[in-house]
Coordinates of C-alpha atoms in Angstrom, one line a residue:
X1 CA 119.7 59.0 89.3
X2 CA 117.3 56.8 86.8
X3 CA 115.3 55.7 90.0
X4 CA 114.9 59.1 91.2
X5 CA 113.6 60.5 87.7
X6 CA 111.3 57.3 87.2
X7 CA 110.1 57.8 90.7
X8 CA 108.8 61.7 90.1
X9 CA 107.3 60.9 86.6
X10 CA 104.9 58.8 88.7
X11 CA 103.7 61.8 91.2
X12 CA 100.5 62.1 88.2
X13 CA 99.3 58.4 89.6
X14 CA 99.0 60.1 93.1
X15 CA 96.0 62.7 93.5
X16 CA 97.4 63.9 96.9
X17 CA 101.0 64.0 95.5
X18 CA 99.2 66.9 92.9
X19 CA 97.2 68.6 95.2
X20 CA 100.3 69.2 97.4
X21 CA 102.5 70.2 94.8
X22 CA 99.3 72.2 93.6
X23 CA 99.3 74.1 97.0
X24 CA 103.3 74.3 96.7
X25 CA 103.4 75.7 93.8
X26 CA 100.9 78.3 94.6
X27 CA 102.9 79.2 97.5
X28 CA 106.0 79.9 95.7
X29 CA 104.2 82.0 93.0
X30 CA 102.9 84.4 95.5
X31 CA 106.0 84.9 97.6
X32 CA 107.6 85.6 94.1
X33 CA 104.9 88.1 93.4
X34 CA 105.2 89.7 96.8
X35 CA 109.0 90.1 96.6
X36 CA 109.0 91.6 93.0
X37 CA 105.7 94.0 93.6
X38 CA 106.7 94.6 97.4
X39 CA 110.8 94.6 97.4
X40 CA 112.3 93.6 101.0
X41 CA 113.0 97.6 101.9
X42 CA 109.8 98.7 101.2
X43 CA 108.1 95.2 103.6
X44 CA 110.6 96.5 106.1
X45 CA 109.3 100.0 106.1
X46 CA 106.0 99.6 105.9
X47 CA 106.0 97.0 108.8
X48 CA 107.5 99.7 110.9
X49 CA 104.4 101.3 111.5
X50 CA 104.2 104.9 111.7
X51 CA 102.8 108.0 109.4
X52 CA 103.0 105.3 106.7
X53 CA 99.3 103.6 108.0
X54 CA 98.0 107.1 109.3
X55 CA 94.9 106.8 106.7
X56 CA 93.9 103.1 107.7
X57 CA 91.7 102.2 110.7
X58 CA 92.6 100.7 113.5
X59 CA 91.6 97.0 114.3
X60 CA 89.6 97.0 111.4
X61 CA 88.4 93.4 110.0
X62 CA 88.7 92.1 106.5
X63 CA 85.8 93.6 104.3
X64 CA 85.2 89.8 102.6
X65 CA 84.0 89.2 106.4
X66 CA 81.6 91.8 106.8
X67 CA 80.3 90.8 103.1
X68 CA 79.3 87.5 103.8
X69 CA 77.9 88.7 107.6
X70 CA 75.8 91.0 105.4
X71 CA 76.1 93.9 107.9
X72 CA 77.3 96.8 105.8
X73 CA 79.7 98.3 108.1
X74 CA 81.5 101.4 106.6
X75 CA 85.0 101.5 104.9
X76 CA 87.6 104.5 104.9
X77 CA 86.6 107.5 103.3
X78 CA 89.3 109.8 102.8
X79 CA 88.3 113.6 101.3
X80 CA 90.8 115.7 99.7
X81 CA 91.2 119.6 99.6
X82 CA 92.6 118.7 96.4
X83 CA 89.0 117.7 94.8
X84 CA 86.9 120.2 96.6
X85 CA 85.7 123.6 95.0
X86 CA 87.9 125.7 97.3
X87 CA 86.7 129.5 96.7
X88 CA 89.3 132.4 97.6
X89 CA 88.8 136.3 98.8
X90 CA 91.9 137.9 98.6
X91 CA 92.4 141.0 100.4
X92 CA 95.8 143.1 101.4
X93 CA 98.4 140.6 103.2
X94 CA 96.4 137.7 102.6
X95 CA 93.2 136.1 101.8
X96 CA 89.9 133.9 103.1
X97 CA 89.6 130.4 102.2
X98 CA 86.3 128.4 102.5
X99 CA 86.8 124.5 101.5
X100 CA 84.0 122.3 101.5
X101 CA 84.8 118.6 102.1
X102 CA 81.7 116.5 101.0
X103 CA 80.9 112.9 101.1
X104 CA 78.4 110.4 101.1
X105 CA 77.5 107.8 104.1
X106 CA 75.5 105.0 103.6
X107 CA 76.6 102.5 105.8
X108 CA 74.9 100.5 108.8
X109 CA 77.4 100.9 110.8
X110 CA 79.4 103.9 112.7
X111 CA 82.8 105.1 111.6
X112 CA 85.8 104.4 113.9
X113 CA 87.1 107.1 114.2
X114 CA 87.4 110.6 112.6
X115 CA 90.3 112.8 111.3
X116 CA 91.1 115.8 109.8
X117 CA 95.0 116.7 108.6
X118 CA 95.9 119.8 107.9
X119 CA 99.0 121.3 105.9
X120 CA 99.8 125.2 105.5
X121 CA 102.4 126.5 103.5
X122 CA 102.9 129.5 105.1
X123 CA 106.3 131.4 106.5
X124 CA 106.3 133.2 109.4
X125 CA 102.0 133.7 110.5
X126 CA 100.5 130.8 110.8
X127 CA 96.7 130.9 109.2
X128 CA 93.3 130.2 111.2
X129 CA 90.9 127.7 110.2
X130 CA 87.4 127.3 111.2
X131 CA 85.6 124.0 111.1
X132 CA 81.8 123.7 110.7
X133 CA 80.2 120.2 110.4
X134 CA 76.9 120.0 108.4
X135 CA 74.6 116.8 108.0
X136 CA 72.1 115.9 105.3
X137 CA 69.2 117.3 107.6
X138 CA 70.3 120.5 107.9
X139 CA 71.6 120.8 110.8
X140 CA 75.5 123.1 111.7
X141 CA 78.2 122.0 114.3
X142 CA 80.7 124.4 115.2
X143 CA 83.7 122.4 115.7
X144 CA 85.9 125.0 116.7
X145 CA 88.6 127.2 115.0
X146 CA 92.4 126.6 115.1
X147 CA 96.0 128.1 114.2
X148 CA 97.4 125.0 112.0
X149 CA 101.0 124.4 112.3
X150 CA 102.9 122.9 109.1
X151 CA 101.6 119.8 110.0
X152 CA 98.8 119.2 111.8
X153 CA 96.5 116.0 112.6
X154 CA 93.0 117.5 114.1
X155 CA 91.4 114.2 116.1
X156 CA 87.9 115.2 116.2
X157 CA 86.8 112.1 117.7
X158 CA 89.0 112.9 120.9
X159 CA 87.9 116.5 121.3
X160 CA 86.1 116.1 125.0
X161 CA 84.1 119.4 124.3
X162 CA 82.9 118.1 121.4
X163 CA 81.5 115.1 123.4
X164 CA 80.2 117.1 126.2
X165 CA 77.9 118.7 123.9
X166 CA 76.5 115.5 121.7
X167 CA 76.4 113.8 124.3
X168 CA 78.6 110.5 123.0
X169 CA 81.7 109.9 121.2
X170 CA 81.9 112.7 118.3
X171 CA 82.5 110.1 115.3
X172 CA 78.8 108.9 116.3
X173 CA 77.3 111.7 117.4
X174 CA 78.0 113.5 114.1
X175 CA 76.5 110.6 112.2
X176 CA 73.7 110.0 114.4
X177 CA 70.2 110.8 114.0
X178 CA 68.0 113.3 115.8
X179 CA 66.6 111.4 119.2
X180 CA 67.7 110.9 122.2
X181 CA 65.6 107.8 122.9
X182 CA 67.4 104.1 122.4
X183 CA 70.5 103.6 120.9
X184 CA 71.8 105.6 117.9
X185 CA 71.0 105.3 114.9
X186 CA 72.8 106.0 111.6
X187 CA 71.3 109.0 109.4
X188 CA 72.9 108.8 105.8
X189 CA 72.8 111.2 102.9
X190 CA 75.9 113.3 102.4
X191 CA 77.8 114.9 104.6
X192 CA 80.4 118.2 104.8
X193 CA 83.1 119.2 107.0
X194 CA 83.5 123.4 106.2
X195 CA 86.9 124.8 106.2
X196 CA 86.3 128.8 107.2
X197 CA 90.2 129.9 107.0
X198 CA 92.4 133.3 106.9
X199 CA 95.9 133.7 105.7
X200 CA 97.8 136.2 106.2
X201 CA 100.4 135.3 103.8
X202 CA 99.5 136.1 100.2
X203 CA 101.1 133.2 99.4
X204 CA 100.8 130.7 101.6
X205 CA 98.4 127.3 101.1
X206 CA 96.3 125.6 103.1
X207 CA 95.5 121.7 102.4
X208 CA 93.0 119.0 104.1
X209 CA 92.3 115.8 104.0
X210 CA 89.5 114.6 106.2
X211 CA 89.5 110.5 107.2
X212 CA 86.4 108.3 108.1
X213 CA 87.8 105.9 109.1
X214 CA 85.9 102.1 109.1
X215 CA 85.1 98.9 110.5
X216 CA 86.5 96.9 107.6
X217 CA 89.9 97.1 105.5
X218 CA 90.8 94.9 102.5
X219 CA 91.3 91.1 102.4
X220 CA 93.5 90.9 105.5
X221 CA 91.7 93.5 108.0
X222 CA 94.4 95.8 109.7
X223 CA 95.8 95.5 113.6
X224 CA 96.6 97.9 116.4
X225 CA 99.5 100.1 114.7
X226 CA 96.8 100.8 111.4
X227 CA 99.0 98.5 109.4
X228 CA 97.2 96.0 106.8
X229 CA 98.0 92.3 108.0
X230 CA 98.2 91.6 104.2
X231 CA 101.6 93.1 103.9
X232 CA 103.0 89.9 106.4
X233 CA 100.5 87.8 105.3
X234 CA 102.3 88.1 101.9
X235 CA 105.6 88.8 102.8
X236 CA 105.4 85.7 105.8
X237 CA 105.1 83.0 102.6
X238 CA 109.1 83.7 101.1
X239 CA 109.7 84.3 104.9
X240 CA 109.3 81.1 105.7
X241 CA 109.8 79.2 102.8
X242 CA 113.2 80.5 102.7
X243 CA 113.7 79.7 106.4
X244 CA 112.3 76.0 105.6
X245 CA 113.9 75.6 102.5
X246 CA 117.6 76.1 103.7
X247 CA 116.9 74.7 107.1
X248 CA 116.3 72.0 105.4
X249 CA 118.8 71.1 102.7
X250 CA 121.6 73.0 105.1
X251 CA 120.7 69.8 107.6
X252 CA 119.9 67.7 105.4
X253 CA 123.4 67.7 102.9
X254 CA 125.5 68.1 105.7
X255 CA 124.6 65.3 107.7
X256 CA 124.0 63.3 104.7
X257 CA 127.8 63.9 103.7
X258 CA 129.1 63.7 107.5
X259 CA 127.4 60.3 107.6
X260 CA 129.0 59.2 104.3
X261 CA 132.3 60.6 105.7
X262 CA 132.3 58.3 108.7
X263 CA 130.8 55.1 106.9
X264 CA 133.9 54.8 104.6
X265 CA 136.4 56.2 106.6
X266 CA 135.4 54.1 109.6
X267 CA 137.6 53.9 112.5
X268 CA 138.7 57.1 114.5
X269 CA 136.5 59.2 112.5
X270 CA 133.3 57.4 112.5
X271 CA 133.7 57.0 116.2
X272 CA 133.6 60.7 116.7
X273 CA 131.1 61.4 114.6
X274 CA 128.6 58.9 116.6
X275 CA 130.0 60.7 120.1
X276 CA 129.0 64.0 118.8
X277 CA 126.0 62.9 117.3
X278 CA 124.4 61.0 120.9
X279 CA 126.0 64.6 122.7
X280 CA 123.8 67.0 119.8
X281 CA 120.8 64.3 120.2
X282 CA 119.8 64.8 123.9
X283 CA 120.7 69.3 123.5
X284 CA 116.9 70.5 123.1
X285 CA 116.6 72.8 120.3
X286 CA 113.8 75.0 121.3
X287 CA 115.8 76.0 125.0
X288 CA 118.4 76.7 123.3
X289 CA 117.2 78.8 121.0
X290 CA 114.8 81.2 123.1
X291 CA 118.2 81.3 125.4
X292 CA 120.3 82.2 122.0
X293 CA 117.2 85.3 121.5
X294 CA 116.9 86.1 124.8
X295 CA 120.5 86.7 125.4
X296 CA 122.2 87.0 122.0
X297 CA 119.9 88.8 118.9
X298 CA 116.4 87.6 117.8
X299 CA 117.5 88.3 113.6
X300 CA 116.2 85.4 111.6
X301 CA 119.5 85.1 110.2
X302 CA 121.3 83.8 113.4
X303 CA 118.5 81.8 114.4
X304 CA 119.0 79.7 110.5
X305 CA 122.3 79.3 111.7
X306 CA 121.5 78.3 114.9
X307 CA 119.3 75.6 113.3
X308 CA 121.3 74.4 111.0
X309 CA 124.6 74.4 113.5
X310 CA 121.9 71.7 115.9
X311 CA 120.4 70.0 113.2
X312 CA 124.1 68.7 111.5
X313 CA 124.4 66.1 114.5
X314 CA 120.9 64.8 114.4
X315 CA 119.4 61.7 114.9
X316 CA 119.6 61.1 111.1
X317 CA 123.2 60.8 111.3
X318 CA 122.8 57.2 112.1
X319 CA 120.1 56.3 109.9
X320 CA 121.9 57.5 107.2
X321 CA 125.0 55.4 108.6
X322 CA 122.3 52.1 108.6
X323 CA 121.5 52.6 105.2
X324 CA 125.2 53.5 103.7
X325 CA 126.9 50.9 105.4
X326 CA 125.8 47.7 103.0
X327 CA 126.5 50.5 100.2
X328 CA 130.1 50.3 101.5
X329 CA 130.7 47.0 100.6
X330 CA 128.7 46.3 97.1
X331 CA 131.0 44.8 94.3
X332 CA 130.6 48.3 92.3
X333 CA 132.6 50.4 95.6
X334 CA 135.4 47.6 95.4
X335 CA 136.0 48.5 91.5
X336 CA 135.4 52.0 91.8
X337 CA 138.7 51.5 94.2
X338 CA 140.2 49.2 91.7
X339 CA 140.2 51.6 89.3
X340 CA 141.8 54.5 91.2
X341 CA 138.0 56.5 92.3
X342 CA 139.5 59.2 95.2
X343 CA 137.5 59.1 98.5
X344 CA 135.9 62.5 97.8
X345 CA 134.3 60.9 94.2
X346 CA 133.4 57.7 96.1
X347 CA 131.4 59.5 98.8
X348 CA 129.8 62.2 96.6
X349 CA 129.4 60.0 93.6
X350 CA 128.5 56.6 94.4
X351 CA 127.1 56.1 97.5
X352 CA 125.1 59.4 98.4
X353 CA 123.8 59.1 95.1
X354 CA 122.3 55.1 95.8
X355 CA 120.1 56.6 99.0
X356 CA 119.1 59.4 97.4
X357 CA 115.6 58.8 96.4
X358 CA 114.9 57.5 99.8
X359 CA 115.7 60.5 101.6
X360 CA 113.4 63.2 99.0
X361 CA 110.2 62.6 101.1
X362 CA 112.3 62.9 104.7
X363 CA 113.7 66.1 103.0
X364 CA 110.1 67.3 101.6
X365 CA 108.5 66.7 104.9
X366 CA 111.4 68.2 106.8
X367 CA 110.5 71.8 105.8
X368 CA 107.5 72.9 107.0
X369 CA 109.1 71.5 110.3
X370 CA 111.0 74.4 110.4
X371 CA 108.4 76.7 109.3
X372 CA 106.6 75.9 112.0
X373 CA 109.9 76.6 114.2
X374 CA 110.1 79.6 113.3
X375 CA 106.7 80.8 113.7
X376 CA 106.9 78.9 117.5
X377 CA 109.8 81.4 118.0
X378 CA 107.8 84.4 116.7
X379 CA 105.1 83.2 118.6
X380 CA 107.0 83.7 121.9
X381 CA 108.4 86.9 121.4
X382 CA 112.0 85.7 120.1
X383 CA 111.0 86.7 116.0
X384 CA 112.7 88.9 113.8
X385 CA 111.5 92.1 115.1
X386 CA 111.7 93.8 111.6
X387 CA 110.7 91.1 109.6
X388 CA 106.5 90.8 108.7
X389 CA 106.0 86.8 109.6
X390 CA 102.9 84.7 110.1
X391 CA 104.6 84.2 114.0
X392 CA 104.9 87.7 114.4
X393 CA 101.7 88.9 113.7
X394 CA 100.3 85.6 115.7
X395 CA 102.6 87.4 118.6
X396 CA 101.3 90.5 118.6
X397 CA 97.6 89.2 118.4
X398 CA 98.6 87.7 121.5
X399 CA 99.9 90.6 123.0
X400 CA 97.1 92.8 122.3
X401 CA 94.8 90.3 123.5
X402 CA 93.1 89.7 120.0
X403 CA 90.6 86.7 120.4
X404 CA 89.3 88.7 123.6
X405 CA 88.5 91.4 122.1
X406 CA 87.0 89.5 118.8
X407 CA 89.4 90.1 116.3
X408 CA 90.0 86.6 115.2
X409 CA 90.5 87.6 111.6
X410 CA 94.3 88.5 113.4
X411 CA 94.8 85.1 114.8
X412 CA 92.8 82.8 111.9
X413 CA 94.9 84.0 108.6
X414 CA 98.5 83.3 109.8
X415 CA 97.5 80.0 111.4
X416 CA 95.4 79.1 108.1
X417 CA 98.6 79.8 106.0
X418 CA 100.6 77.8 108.3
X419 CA 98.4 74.7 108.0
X420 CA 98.5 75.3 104.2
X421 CA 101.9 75.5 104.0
X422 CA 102.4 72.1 106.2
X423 CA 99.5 70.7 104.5
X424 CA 100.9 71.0 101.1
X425 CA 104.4 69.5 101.8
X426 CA 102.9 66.4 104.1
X427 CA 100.6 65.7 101.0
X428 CA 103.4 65.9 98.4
X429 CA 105.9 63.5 101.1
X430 CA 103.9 61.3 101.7
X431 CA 103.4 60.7 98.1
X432 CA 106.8 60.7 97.5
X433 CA 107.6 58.1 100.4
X434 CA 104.9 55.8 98.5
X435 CA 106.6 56.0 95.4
X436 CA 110.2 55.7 96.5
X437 CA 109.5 52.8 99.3
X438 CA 108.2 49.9 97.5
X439 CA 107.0 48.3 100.5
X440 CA 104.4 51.3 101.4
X441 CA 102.7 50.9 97.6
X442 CA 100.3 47.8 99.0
X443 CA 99.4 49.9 102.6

């Protein structure tokens, strides 16, 4: 083991050896942050989708995007009944409500979309609420009345009537200026959205929260279900180091000790192992995993194992066997037998141990191989379908035809992550393959 310590106290002599363990390291911070600040149910249930995302835009890009474009395009606004100055009139078996929902636009942009949701507390009547728009000119929408049910989501910017009369999609025409002549343009100040309504129920409640929605969302932008692509983005790093990570040193060890098995037992045994290692070497991986998730279960899970189960019989099998079989036969092996060493302590002690070092940048450069695997099977539609992962939101970018409609914020931040993450490891083995084989230090 001295070689292999002496070897890693000279990484500081490499800078690319530091940057990639820089960029490593970084990696493995934030997938700890995410799992202790986002725990594995809650990743789960927000990647579902749902009620969960029913505040965020849809398709919205990153707002760090629309900073450096310089275009000011608006962000979700979302205006509570529970801030507004609601005034009440009671009268006998019930009472009027009027809540004014204000807020200021000063964007250069359009919303996306408009919303209103509406919650009533009462028990057998329901209440009836009417809705008057007002803009910072002066002018009054009517917008219609309703009889809210519990639950209700009011979708102003599909209401057909609504664009009959403006003439264009409501969540522009309310914003736009007077004028029919050229395109639309945005008239800020403050807005409000009136809420006229009637009880009938002394006491029974009526709640609103009205959503403008925008163009832009956080660092990661959001994607056809509302959700924000920073929940994968984040959850997609201990996704796949985990999947890389035990690919990895489950292939690695076990071959490693197969090898080691067959060198010194020779005969019979080595023989097999060979045979089953030229059978597993011409079996193609990918096939055979897209046939595994077409037919069997796309979970992560089986497809590690499937990995792993392929990867024990690998090519390495016999370049482990090259390199342990002058091991066999040093003067130190023949007096570890002299003095009584088992078979189990020769093959784990004293000749894994002696190739060690060589095989730390094969293993280093071995994992964001199967990162990449991974994403290539999310890619094509044979990921984890409840787990966020860089592949999985590359797959449904595809699928909802992301770079043709212009979202390439969807496409760009799992594939950047991915060349990080393979980045960082090549940097770090190929450093380590310097250091450890003498011959490469004078290349």
């Amino acid at each position: 083991m001295r070689p292999l310590l002496e070897g890693l106290r000279r990484i500081g002599r490499y800078p690319s050896a530091l940057v990639g363990l820089a960029i490593i390291l970084a990696l493995v911070g934030t997938a700890v942050f995410t799992v202790v600040t986002i725990p594995y149910g809650q990743a789960l249930e927000l990647w579902r989708g749902g009620e969960t995302w029913r505040m965020h835009p849809v398709n919205a890009r990153p707002a760090w995007v629309d900073r450096i474009a310089g275009n000011n395009l608006p962000q979700t606004i979302i205006v509570s009944s529970d801030d507004a100055p609601i005034t009440e009139e009671p009268f006998v078996g019930g009472k009027r409500l009027r809540i004014p929902l204000e807020f200021d636009f000063d964007y250069g942009g359009f919303p996306s979309e408009l919303n209103l949701f509406l919650t009533s507390s009462h028990a057998e009547r329901e209440p009836f609420v009417r809705l008057t728009w007002e803009t910072p000119d002066g002018r009054q929408l009517n917008l219609g009345g309703r009889r809210p049910a519990r639950e209700e989501r009011v979708s102003i910017s599909q209401d057909w009537e609504l664009e009959r009369r403006l003439g264009r999609v409501p969540h522009v025409g309310l914003f736009a200026a007077p004028g029919d002549d050229g395109p639309p343009e945005v008239l800020d100040g403050r807005y409000r959205l009136v809420l006229d309504a009637i009880t009938f129920e002394e006491d029974a409640r009526i709640g609103a929260d009205l959503v403008v929605y925008g163009r832009v969302h956080g660092l990661a932008g959001t994607d056809h279900q509302r959700r924000d692509l920073m929940v994968a983005l984040l959850w997609g790093i201990p996704v796949a180091l985990a999947f890389g990570l035990i690919a990895a040193v489950g292939t690695t060890v076990t071959t490693l000790v197969i090898a080691a098995a067959g060198v010194w037992y020779g005969g019979w045994v080595d023989a097999v192992i060979q045979r089953l290692t030229e059978v597993n070497i011409i079996l193609p991986m990918l096939p055979i995993l897209v046939m595994v998730g077409t037919l069997y279960s796309t979970s992560i899970w089986v497809m590690l194992g499937v990995v792993i189960a392929l990867g024990i019989f690998s090519a390495g099998i016999k370049m482990y066997r090259a390199m342990l079989l002058p091991i066999r036969e040093s003067p130190y092996i023949e007096a570890a037998r002299a003095y009584g060493a088992g078979n189990a302590r020769i093959i784990l002690r004293y000749m894994i141990p002696r190739i060690l070092p060589v095989l730390i940048p094969t293993f280093v450069t071995l994992i964001p191989t199967f990162v990449f695997l991974e994403a290539s099977l999310a890619l094509l539609g044979l990921g984890d379908p409840v787990l966020p992962t860089w592949g999985k939101v590359m797959n449904d970018a595809q699928t909802q035809s992301a770079l043709y409609h212009g979202f390439y914020y969807w496409v760009l931040s799992p594939a950047a992550l991915l060349m990080l993450t393979g980045l960082g490891f090549a940097m770090l083995g190929f450093a380590l393959d310097r250091i450890f084989n003498p011959r490469l230090r004078t290349m």
